[in-house]
Amino acid sequence: MKRARHGNCLIILLLLILFFFLVFNMSIWETALKTLFPQEKEVIYPRATLAVLVGEHLILVSVSTLMALFTGLLFGIFVTRPVGRDFLEIVNDITALAQTFPPVAVLALAVPLMGFGVKPTVGALFLFSILPILRNTISGLDSLAPEVLEAARGMGLSRLQILLKIELPLALPVIMAGIRIAVVINIGTATVGAVVGAGGLGAPIISGLVRNNPAFVLEGAATAAFLAVIADQLLSSIERVMVKTEY
Amino acid sequence: MIELKSITKKYSKLTAVNEISFRVEEGEICVLIGPSGCGKTTIIKMINRMLEPTSGEIYIQGKNIEESKPEILRRNIGYVIQNIGLFPHMTVAENIGVVPRLLGWSKNSITARTEELLDLLGLDPDEYSDKYPGKLSGGEAQRIGVARALAADPPLLLMDEPFGAVDPLNRERLQIEFLKIQRKLKKTVIFVTHDLDEAIRLADTIVLLKEGSIIQKDTPENMLAHPKNRFVKNFVGTDRALKRLARFTVADYLSKAEGLCIEKNISQCIKNKRDKLQNRFLWITDRQGRLMGWLDIEAFLAQDDIEEALTRVNPAEIALGADFTLKEALARMLSQGVSAIPVIDNADRLIGEINLSTIEKITQEGYPK
């Protein structure tokens, strides 16, 4: 078990090193893209360096995910309490509805309200990542064995103690899975933000589409995909550390 | 110790518990029994305020339970349920330590208490402390459930069908172990079951419930001998005389056994005692008093050959210990086809015998002659 965990850390470390190496060594990109697209004069997106784009992208993703995490946990806990039970269905319905809006449509609606740039993009990403987090929080808290909760109550734990010491630790694997899904989806979806000028890895993609330059598109898309793989690996190993594997 | 005063619990139209009053004395095991829907679990849940009664009062050690906060009250009442509800993300030791931690015990005293309890329940602390509940068998998990309830040494224990989900063989073992522990700890126990044999084995008092009311509250012996009405009679079954035998131990009805040491001059002894001996058979022991077998006196007198007349036996197969119940004694007699069984102590020494006629006399109590 320990050996497997070490092996996992090593893979993540190697992926991270490779990622940073690629982000800061544009000459490799240039050579690779030039061979792939010999007809293009310019193969590297000129308006910002890849490092800046990655930074912008990560800010979009992390701010929106943290907001969604906070809201999702709060609502998830609320609707699984006796006081909030009545709201369980309506909250489920609203989040499912939010998910059915295409991201671009949300952006288009948000721009008149919040203007161009980061704000509407974070808003749209927030709406999209609430669903997996909230859903998983609810199902994690709702699927606990009733006898465990009865025993906890019968032994004299208060409601708060039951939540913090019994319910959340037991629901943690499911909640963590929801967070992981949200982050991975967000990394992909955040590229849409470039449409309204939020920057990030969507910028070279949009620019490449407009200028009919597949090299730009590949630069942004490949980096975003790599980022998603790393995030997935990183979060699942955090999950393994937080959740004791023995039981 | 604990007193319920006209407790009623209503759910809109349904009355689950109707005007129930009873007392349980310190150190007593009171078993609530009855068909499903009789309100037994509802009663137990009102005692630790998992449910609030519609009317009536409950006093524990003279204090109305409504005076304490539910959480505080529950920390001083052990609670064991059928599905145990061990916390799967905590080790055995952490599970047992939950209530002591809530009560602010020091780490050292929690560890010491955990080990003490595991020992008490016959589980090796070194082996079990760090195990997770998922790795335990049903019987082991149930023992940990009991240990967890006993952790903070509460005077009162509520047990809601605690052994209901365990297989019959393990259930019996758990019951016997629990009685042994109870003899040491002298807790006041309120125990819910629907298993009559379990009630008979464990109870000092049985409270028989039907549709939320008490039908009969009595000792198991009395309830089986004198069922109050047809419902009780049907509930305890037509074999109540047989069940009742489980309440008496061999030790209570031991008669003196005629035994002779093999080293003695047996024929002389027999001739001396001849008219006093009622049986055709005589127990034979070795010099240390350990049971060896029985002697057919007539065959012996006819031939004067001890080996010919002596039937050697394995004491563990034939004899009983003093802590066996009369029900077990009767079963042994029937299976062996004998009317008397030798009783031995831990070292196989003959200490007496138990006779079919004695058992018959007990079964006749409570039946019209």
PDB file of C-alpha atoms in Angstrom, chain A residues 1-11 237 240 245:
ATOM      1  CA  MET A   1       0.000   0.000   0.000  1.00  0.00           C
ATOM      2  CA  LYS A   2       2.754   2.475   1.000  1.00  0.00           C
ATOM      3  CA  ARG A   3       4.809   1.534  -2.022  1.00  0.00           C
ATOM      4  CA  ALA A   4       1.880   2.284  -4.337  1.00  0.00           C
ATOM      5  CA  ARG A   5       1.466   5.712  -2.752  1.00  0.00           C
ATOM      6  CA  HIS A   6       5.157   6.518  -3.240  1.00  0.00           C
ATOM      7  CA  GLY A   7       4.943   5.401  -6.851  1.00  0.00           C
ATOM      8  CA  ASN A   8       2.033   7.758  -7.373  1.00  0.00           C
ATOM      9  CA  CYS A   9       3.874  10.737  -5.895  1.00  0.00           C
ATOM     10  CA  LEU A  10       6.774  10.005  -8.211  1.00  0.00           C
ATOM     11  CA  ILE A  11       4.538  10.019 -11.291  1.00  0.00           C
ATOM     12  CA  SER A 237      -3.499  11.227  -4.667  1.00  0.00           C
ATOM     13  CA  ARG A 240      -5.852   8.752  -1.110  1.00  0.00           C
ATOM     14  CA  THR A 245      -7.199   3.236   2.768  1.00  0.00           C
TER      15      THR A 245
END
